[in-house]
XYZ file of C-alpha atoms in Angstrom:
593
model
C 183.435 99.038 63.967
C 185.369 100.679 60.893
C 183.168 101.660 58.561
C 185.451 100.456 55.815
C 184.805 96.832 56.760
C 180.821 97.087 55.463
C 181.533 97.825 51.968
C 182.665 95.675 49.680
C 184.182 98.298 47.156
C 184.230 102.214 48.715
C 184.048 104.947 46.514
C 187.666 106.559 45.945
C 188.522 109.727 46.957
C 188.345 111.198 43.318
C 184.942 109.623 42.415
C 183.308 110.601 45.767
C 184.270 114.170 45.728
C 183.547 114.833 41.993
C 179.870 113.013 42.599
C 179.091 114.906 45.867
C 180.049 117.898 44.509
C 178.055 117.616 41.527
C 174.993 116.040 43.573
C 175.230 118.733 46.199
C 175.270 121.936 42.626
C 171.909 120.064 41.921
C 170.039 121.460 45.130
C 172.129 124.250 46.434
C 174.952 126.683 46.082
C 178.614 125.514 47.709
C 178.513 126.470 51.344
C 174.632 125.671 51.677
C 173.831 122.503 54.255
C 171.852 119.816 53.194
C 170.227 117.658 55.602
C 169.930 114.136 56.728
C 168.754 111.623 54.389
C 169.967 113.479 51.598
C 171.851 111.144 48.491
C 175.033 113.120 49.706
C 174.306 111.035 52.644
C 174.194 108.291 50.895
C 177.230 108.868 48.749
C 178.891 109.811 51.723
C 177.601 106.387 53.578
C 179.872 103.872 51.092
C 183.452 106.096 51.655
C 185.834 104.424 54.083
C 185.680 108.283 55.369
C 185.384 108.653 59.255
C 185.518 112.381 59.496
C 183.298 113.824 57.590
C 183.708 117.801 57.100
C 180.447 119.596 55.436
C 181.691 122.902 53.534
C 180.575 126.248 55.151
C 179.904 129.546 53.755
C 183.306 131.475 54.432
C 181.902 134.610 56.368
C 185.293 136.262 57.358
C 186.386 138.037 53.697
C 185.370 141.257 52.582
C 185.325 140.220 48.626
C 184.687 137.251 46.377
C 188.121 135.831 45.682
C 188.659 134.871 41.769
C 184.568 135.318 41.249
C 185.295 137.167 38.263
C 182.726 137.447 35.378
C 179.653 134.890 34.970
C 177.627 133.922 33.013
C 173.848 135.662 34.080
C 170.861 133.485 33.118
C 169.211 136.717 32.756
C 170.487 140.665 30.981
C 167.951 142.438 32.696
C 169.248 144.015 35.446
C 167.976 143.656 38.467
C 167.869 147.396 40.071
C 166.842 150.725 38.803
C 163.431 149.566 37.250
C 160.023 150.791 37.735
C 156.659 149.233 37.654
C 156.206 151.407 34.023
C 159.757 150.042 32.786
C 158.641 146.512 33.149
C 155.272 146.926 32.011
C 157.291 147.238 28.979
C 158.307 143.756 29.075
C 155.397 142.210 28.989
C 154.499 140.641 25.605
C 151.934 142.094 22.951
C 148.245 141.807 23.057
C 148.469 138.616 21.083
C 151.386 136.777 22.909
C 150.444 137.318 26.079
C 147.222 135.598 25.495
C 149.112 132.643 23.960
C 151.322 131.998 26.970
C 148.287 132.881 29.443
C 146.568 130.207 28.099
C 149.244 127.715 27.677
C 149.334 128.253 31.212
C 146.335 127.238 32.034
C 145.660 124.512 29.869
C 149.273 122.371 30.950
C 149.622 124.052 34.251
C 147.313 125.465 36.352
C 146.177 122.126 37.697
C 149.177 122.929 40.124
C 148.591 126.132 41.100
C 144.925 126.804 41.128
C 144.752 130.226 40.370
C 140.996 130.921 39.464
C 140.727 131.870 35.922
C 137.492 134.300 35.342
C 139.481 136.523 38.479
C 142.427 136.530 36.522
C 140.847 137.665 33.109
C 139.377 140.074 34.595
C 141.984 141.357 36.503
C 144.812 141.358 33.420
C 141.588 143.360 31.606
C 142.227 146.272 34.198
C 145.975 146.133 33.727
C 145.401 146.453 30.231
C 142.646 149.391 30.623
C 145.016 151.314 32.771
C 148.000 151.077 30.983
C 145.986 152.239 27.696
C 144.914 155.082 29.085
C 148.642 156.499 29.288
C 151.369 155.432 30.163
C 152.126 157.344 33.631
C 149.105 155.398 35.002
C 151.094 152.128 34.698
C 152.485 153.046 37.798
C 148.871 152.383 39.743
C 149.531 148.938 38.574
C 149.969 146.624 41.361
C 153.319 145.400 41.758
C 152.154 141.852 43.576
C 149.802 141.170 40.335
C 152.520 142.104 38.023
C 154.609 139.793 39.917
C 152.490 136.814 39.808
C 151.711 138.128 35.802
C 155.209 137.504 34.956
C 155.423 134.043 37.333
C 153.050 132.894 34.474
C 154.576 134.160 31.561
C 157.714 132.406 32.924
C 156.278 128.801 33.390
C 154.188 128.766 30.559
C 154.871 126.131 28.360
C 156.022 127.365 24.693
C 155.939 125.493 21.434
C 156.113 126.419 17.578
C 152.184 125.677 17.733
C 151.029 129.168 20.412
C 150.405 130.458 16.907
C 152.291 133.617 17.158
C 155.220 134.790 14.987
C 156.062 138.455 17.335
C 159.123 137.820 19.255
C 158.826 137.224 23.085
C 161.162 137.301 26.203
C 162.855 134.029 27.521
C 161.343 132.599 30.154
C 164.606 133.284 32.362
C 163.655 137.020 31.538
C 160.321 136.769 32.700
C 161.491 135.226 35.950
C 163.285 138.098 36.364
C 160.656 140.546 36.013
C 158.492 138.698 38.117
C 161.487 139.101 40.973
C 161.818 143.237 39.676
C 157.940 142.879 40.400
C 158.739 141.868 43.986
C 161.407 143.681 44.788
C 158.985 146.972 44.240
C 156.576 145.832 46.257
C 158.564 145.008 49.040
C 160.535 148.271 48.484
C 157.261 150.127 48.475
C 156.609 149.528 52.297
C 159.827 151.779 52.885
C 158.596 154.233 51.099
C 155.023 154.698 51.437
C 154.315 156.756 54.505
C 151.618 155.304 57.115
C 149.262 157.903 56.886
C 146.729 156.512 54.239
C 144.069 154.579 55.416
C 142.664 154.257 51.549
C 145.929 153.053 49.905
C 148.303 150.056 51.846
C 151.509 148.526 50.072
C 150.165 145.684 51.685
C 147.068 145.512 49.474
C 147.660 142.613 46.571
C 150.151 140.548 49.135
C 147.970 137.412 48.278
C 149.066 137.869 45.089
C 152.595 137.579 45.449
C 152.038 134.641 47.634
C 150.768 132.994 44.924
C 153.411 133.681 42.355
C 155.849 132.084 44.702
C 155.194 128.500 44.705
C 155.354 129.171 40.932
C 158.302 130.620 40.540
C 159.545 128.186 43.472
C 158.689 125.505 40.861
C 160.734 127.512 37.909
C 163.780 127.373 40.431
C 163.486 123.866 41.242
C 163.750 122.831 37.652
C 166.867 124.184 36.954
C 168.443 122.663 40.310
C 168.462 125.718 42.301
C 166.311 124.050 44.972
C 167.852 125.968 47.958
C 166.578 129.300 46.014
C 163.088 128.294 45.616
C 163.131 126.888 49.870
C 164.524 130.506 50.549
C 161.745 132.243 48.221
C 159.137 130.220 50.040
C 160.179 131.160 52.985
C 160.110 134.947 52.630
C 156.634 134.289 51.307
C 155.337 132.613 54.518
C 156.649 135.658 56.173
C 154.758 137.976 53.799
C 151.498 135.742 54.323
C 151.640 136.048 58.211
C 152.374 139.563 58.105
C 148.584 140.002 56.452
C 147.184 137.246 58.248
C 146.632 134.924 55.706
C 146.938 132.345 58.586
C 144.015 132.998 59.853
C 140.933 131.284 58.412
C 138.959 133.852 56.142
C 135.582 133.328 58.374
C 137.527 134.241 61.199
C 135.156 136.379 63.037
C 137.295 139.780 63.709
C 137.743 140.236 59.579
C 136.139 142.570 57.731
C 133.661 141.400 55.011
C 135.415 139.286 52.347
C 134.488 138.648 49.028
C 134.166 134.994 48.074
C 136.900 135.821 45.574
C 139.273 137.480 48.396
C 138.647 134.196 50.700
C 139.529 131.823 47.803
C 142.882 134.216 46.823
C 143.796 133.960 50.487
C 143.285 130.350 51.289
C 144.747 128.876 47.789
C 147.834 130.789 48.640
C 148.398 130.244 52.176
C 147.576 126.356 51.498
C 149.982 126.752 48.323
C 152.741 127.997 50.796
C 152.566 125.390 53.010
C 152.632 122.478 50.832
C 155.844 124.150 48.818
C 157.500 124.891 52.334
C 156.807 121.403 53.521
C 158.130 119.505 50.446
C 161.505 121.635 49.481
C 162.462 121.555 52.947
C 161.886 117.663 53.006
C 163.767 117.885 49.921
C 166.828 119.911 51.464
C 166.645 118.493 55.166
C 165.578 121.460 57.052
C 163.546 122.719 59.430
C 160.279 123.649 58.363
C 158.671 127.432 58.780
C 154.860 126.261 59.051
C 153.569 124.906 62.217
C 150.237 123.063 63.254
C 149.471 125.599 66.190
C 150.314 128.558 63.728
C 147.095 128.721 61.751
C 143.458 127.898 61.773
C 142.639 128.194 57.633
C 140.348 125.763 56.847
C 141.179 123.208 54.463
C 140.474 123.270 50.796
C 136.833 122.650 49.360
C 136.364 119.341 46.969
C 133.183 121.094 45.812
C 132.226 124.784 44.109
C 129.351 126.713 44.834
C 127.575 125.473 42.423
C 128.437 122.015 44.113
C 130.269 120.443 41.066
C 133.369 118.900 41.787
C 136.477 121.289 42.388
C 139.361 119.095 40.977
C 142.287 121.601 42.746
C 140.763 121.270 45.889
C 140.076 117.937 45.931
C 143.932 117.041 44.784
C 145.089 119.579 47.464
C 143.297 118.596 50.335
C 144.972 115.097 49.552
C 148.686 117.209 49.035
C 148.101 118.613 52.256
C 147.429 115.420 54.036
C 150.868 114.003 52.179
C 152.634 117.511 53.398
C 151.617 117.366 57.369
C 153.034 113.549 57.447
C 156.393 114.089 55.754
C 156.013 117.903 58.383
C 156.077 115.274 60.913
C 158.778 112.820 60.084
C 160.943 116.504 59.695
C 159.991 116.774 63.243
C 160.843 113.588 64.791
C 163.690 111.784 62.550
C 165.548 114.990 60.576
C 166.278 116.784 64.396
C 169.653 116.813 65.125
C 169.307 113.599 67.424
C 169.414 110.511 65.583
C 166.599 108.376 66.495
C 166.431 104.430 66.457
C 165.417 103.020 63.643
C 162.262 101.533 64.857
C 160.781 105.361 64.683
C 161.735 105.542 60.998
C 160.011 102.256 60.481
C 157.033 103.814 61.876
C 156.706 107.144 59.914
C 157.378 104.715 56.702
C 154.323 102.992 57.610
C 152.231 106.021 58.932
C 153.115 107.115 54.674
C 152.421 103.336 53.270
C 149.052 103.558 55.875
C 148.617 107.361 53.965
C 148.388 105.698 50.564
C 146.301 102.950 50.888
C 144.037 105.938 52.204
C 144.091 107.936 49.571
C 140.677 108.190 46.827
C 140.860 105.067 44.077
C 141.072 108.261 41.682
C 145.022 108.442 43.321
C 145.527 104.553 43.836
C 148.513 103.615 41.319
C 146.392 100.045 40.899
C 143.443 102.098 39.317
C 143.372 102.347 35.833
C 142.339 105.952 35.380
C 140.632 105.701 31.795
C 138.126 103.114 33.713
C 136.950 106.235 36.358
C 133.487 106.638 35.948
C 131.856 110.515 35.421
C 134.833 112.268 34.603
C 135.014 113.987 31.081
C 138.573 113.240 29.168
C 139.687 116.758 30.065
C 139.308 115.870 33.935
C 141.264 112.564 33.585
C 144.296 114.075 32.114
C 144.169 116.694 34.891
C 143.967 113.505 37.159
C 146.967 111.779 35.742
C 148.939 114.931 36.313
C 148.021 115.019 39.485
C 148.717 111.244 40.238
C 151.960 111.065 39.298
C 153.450 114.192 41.274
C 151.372 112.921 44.483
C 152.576 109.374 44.029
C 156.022 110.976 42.989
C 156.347 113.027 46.504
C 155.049 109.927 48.717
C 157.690 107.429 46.824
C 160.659 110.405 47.569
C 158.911 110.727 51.199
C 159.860 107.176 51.814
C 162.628 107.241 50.014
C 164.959 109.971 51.683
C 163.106 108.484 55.050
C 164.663 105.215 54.533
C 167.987 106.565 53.635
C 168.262 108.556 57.257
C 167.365 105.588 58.658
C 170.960 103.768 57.903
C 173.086 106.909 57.497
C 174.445 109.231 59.959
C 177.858 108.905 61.801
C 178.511 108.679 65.634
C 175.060 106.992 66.124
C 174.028 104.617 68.774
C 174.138 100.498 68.133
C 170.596 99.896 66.329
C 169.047 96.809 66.800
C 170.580 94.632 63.668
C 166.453 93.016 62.811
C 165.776 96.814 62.373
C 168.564 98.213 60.783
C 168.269 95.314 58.054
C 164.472 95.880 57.337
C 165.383 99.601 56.952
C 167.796 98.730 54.406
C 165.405 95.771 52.805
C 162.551 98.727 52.431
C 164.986 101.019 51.176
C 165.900 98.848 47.937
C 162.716 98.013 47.457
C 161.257 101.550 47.107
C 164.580 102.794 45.161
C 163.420 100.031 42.704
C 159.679 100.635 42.829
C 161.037 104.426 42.319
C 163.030 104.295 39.472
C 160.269 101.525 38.025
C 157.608 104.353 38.484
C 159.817 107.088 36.466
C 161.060 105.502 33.902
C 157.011 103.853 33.062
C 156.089 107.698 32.990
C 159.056 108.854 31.128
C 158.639 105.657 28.696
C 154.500 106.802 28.363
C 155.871 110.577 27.194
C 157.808 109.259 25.036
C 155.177 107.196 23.205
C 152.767 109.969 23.316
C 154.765 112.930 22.372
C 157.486 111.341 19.972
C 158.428 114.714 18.446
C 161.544 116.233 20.036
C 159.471 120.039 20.690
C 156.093 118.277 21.835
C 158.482 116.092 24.070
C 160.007 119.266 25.583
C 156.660 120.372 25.939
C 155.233 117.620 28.017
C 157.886 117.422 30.099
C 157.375 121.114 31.098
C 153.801 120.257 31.198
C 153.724 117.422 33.690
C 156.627 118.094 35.689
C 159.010 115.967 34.593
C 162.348 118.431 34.480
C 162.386 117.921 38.662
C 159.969 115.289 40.158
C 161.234 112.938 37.497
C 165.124 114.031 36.877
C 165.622 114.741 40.401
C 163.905 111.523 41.817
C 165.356 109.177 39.102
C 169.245 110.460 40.554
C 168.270 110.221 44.228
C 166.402 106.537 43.992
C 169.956 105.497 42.072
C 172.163 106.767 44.926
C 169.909 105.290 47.252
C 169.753 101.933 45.938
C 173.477 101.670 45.059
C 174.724 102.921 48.901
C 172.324 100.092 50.605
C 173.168 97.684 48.525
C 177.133 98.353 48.908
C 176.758 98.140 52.457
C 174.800 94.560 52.747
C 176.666 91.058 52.382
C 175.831 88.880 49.182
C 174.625 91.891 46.697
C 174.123 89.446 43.956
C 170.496 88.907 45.300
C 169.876 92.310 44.862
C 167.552 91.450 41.801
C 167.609 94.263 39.090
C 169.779 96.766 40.811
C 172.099 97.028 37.305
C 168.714 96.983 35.216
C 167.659 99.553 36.780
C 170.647 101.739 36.957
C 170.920 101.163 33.284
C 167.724 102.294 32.573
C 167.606 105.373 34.385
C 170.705 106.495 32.522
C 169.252 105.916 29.151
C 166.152 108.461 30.301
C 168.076 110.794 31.825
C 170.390 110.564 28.177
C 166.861 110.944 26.527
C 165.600 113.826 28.848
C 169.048 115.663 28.216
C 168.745 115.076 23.854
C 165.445 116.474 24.514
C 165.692 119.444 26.611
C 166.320 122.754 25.320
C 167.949 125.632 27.251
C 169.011 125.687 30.644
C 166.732 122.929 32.353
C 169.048 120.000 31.386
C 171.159 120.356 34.767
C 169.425 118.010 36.829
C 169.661 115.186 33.797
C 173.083 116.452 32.909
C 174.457 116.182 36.290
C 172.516 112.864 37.229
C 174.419 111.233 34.561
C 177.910 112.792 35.110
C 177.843 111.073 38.940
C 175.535 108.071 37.968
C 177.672 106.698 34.839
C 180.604 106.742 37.003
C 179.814 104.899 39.965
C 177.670 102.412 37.556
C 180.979 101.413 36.235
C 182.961 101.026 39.497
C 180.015 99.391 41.163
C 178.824 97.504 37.994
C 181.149 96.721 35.370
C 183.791 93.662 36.214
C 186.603 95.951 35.057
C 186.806 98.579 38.302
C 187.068 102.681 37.783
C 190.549 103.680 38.040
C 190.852 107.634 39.513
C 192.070 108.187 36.264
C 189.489 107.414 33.965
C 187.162 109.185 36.050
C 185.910 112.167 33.198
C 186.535 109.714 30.792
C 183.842 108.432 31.467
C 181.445 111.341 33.094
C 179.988 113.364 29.683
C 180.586 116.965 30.493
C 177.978 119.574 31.617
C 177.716 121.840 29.004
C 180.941 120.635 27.597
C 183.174 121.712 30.610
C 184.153 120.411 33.609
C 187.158 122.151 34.540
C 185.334 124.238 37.311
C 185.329 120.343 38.954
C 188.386 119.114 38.286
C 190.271 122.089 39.046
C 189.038 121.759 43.162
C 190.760 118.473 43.035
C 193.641 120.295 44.959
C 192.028 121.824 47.562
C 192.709 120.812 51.305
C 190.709 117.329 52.250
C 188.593 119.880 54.833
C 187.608 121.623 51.779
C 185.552 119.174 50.432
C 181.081 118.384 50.796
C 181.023 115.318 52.834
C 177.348 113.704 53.918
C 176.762 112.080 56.994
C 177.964 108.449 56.760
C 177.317 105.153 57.574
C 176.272 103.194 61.096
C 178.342 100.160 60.575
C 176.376 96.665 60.247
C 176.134 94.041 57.682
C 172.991 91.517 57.468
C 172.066 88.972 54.695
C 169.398 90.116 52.284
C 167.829 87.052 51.922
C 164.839 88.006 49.652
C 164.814 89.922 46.718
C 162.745 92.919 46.579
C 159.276 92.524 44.439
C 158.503 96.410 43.839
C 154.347 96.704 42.454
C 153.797 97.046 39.402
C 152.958 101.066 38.645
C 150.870 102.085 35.641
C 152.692 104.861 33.508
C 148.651 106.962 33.632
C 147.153 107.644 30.409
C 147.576 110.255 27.938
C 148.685 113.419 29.489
């Protein structure tokens, strides 16, 4: 069947390849493959394209032609330094307390480093490096790694109470990738002859700096970075066995304090490498049959309730299933879609699962024995679980109706793939905008805003999930008959501009891309696909608001060759009626944050 003959208007040739382009910059460089179920997919899914032609990295040139100069989001240089050059960089005395605890007050209810270890430790940096500074160069170069990971995430307002200048956080991600770079370095240098002194020792450490500065990547739409970063890091944690369960009977004697390091960042690992390569659409790095760690405690020793654990053990469950649905429905076979009907409801079956102090139809502030403190960390925690299992079902359902050269699919399944589809784009882009909508209210000054957006999240889970749900929602309903009973579908593209406008006002710096860029493809195809007046090629970036005020850099690939272009798998060709409007639930935005 030509594909043509499902959609009602196809994107044209100048709107599709500006959007894809843009959508692809938002998770990976040009050249980088993105998976099934991805929204170039689904862009790709309503083009009356047959042949579609995914860019590859060019691997036969000895130089970068017309590179020239660009822009670095960072002057510090990455070679030539030593652990005492960049214990330079770190911020005075005062500073460096402010940002530590900024960190742990907005943040660290994602990464669960354990605070008294971490005092203490920083109070041995600090010893050492008073004593002179040559002995800097003791300092561990996996804790100065995951020192700077912190200083580079931690949130930063005129209110940390601190007039001496400090380094941007792009500069701190830097060190913190100087800091690892030495320490990797240092196992070519460092003979094996010592049995007292390993450049292994302090590898936990680095392990868990990287889902942090995984998450610092991820914000700025280098998502392909942070999968890569991961991915070293699993290699780095298997290397010193941090698959294997601390109690495992051939260790050594462990400290409580080395089994807790160990386990938070192997379980850390997994969850990142699970989720970005969900996010990207490839192949995961941790198997089930690869480690035996047990899983995260709810309690502490002194049996009061652990909140990290108890949120991760939950992650983890959320993790394995969308492991799984990698496994059987992103392989390079395309199943039928009664198998993606399945994994959705092995996710909806996850949900209903999960403790009432995760169930969206909860109201939090009603949870009884929990101090205010624990129900903000709560919140947090609710919305990026319930975040990651809406964009679990989300991309799911999108493979489920995309992907060219596949067999017939049964047309009863194929529709109720499509049906679920819409009605978790809607339920989706219902859920963001509540929490956006709740920041807004709670934070109405434009720093504070910034702040809480840093704080909870936002800059990705929201930005990124907000663009995708769009895409998602306009391809499936393009590509079923009698669209006008798609209840809402305008409402809700019209609001998700207007947050992505207000996250953009908002931001500061160079986390904007993911709002900028969700705008410059979403305004577009909301006015071919929308407005009664249709796009003309013409008026294309009349009507997309630059990224930083330039565009050319798009525009200008116009006239490359049709082969040069990112196309996403496309469409299986079917129509059905969509009788029933979708009725997403009603989400609560979560209380004060």
């Amino acid at each position: 069947m030509d594909l043509a003959s499902t959609i009602s208007r196809p994107l044209s040739n100048v709107l599709y390849e500006s959007s894809s382009t843009l959508a692809h910059v938002c998770l990976a460089q040009h050249g980088e493959f993105i998976g099934r179920g991805s929204l170039i997919c689904a862009l790709h899914s309503i083009t009356n394209r047959s042949s579609p032609r995914f860019l590859y990295a060019k691997s036969t040139d000895a130089i970068f032609e017309g590179r020239g100069d660009t822009e670095r989001f960072s002057f510090i240089p990455y070679a030539s330094h030593t652990v005492q050059q960049l214990v330079l960089k770190l911020p005075q005395t005062a500073a460096f307390d402010a940002l530590v605890e900024s960190y742990f007050f907005n943040l660290n209810w994602r990464y669960g480093i354990p605070k008294p270890w971490f005092t203490r430790a920083t109070q041995q940096m600090r010893s050492k490096i008073q004593m002179s500074q040559g002995s800097a160069s003791e300092i561990n170069a996996h804790f100065l790694m995951l020192v700077f990971s912190i200083l580079a995430v931690a949130p930063r307002d005129d209110q940390l109470g601190v007039s001496i200048p400090i380094h941007s956080c792009d500069d701190y991600f830097m060190c913190a990738m100087i800091s690892r770079r030495i320490a990797e370095d240092d196992y070519l240098n460092t003979p094996r002859t010592s049995t007292m002194v390993s450049p292994a020792d302090g590898t936990a450490l680095g392990c868990l700096a990287i889902p942090i500065l995984a998450s610092f990547l991820s914000e700025r739409g280098r998502v392909s970075e942070a999968w890569k970063l991961v991915g070293n890091g699993v290699r780095n944690a298997q290397a010193v066995g941090l698959h294997r369960d601390p109690d495992w009977r051939l260790w050594q004697v462990m400290s409580q304090e080395e089994k807790m390091l160990r386990m938070r960042a192997w379980w850390s690992l997994f969850i990142a490498d699970r989720f970005l390569s969900y996010m990207l659409g490839r192949p995961h790095m941790i198997r089930r049959e690869m480690y035996d760690v047990a899983l995260p405690s709810s309690t502490n020793e002194d049996g009061s309730l652990d909140l990290f654990g108890f949120n991760q053990r939950i992650i983890i469950e959320l993790a394995a299933l969308l492991g799984d649905a990698i496994d059987n429905c992103y392989n390079i076979s395309y199943p039928p879609c009664s198998e993606f009907i399945a994994m959705d409801e092995k996710l909806a079956a996850w949900r209903g699962s999960v403790p009432n102090e995760y169930q969206e139809s909860q109201e939090i502030t009603c949870l009884r024995g929990y101090q205010d403190t624990e129900i903000s960390i709560l919140a947090r925690q609710r919305y990026i679980l319930n975040t990651w299992y809406l964009v679990g079902r989300l991309k799911l359902l999108i493979a489920s109706t995309t992907g060219q050269h596949r067999a017939a699919q049964i047309p009863r399944d194929l529709g109720r793939c499509r049906e679920l589809c819409i009605s978790v784009a809607l339920e989706l882009i219902k859920y963001q905008c509540d929490f956006h909508d709740g920041l807004v209210e709670q934070f109405k000054e434009r720093q504070k805003l910034h702040y809480a957006y840093l704080a909870s999240g936002w800059l990705f889970h929201g930005c990124f999930s907000l663009f995708e749900a769009c895409v998602a929602l306009l391809a499936t309903k393009e590509r079923i008959t009698g669209e006008e009973t798609v209840l809402g579908a305008m409402e809700a593209f019209d609001r998700t501009l207007e947050v992505l406008s207000e996250t953009a006002k908002h931001e500061a710096g160079k986390e904007g891309s993911i709002a900028n860029m969700g705008i410059n493809v979403l305004q577009p195809l909301r006015e071919q696909h929308f407005s009664r007046r249709p796009l003309d090629d013409e008026s294309l970036f009349e009507v997309a608001p630059n990224t930083n005020g330039d565009l050319s850099w798009l525009t200008g690939s116009m006239s490359h060759r049709d082969e040069d272009f990112v196309y996403g798998e496309d469409s299986v060709g079917y129509t059905l009626r969509y009788e029933t409007p979708p009725k997403p639930s009603r989400l609560s935005s979560g209380p004060s944050l």
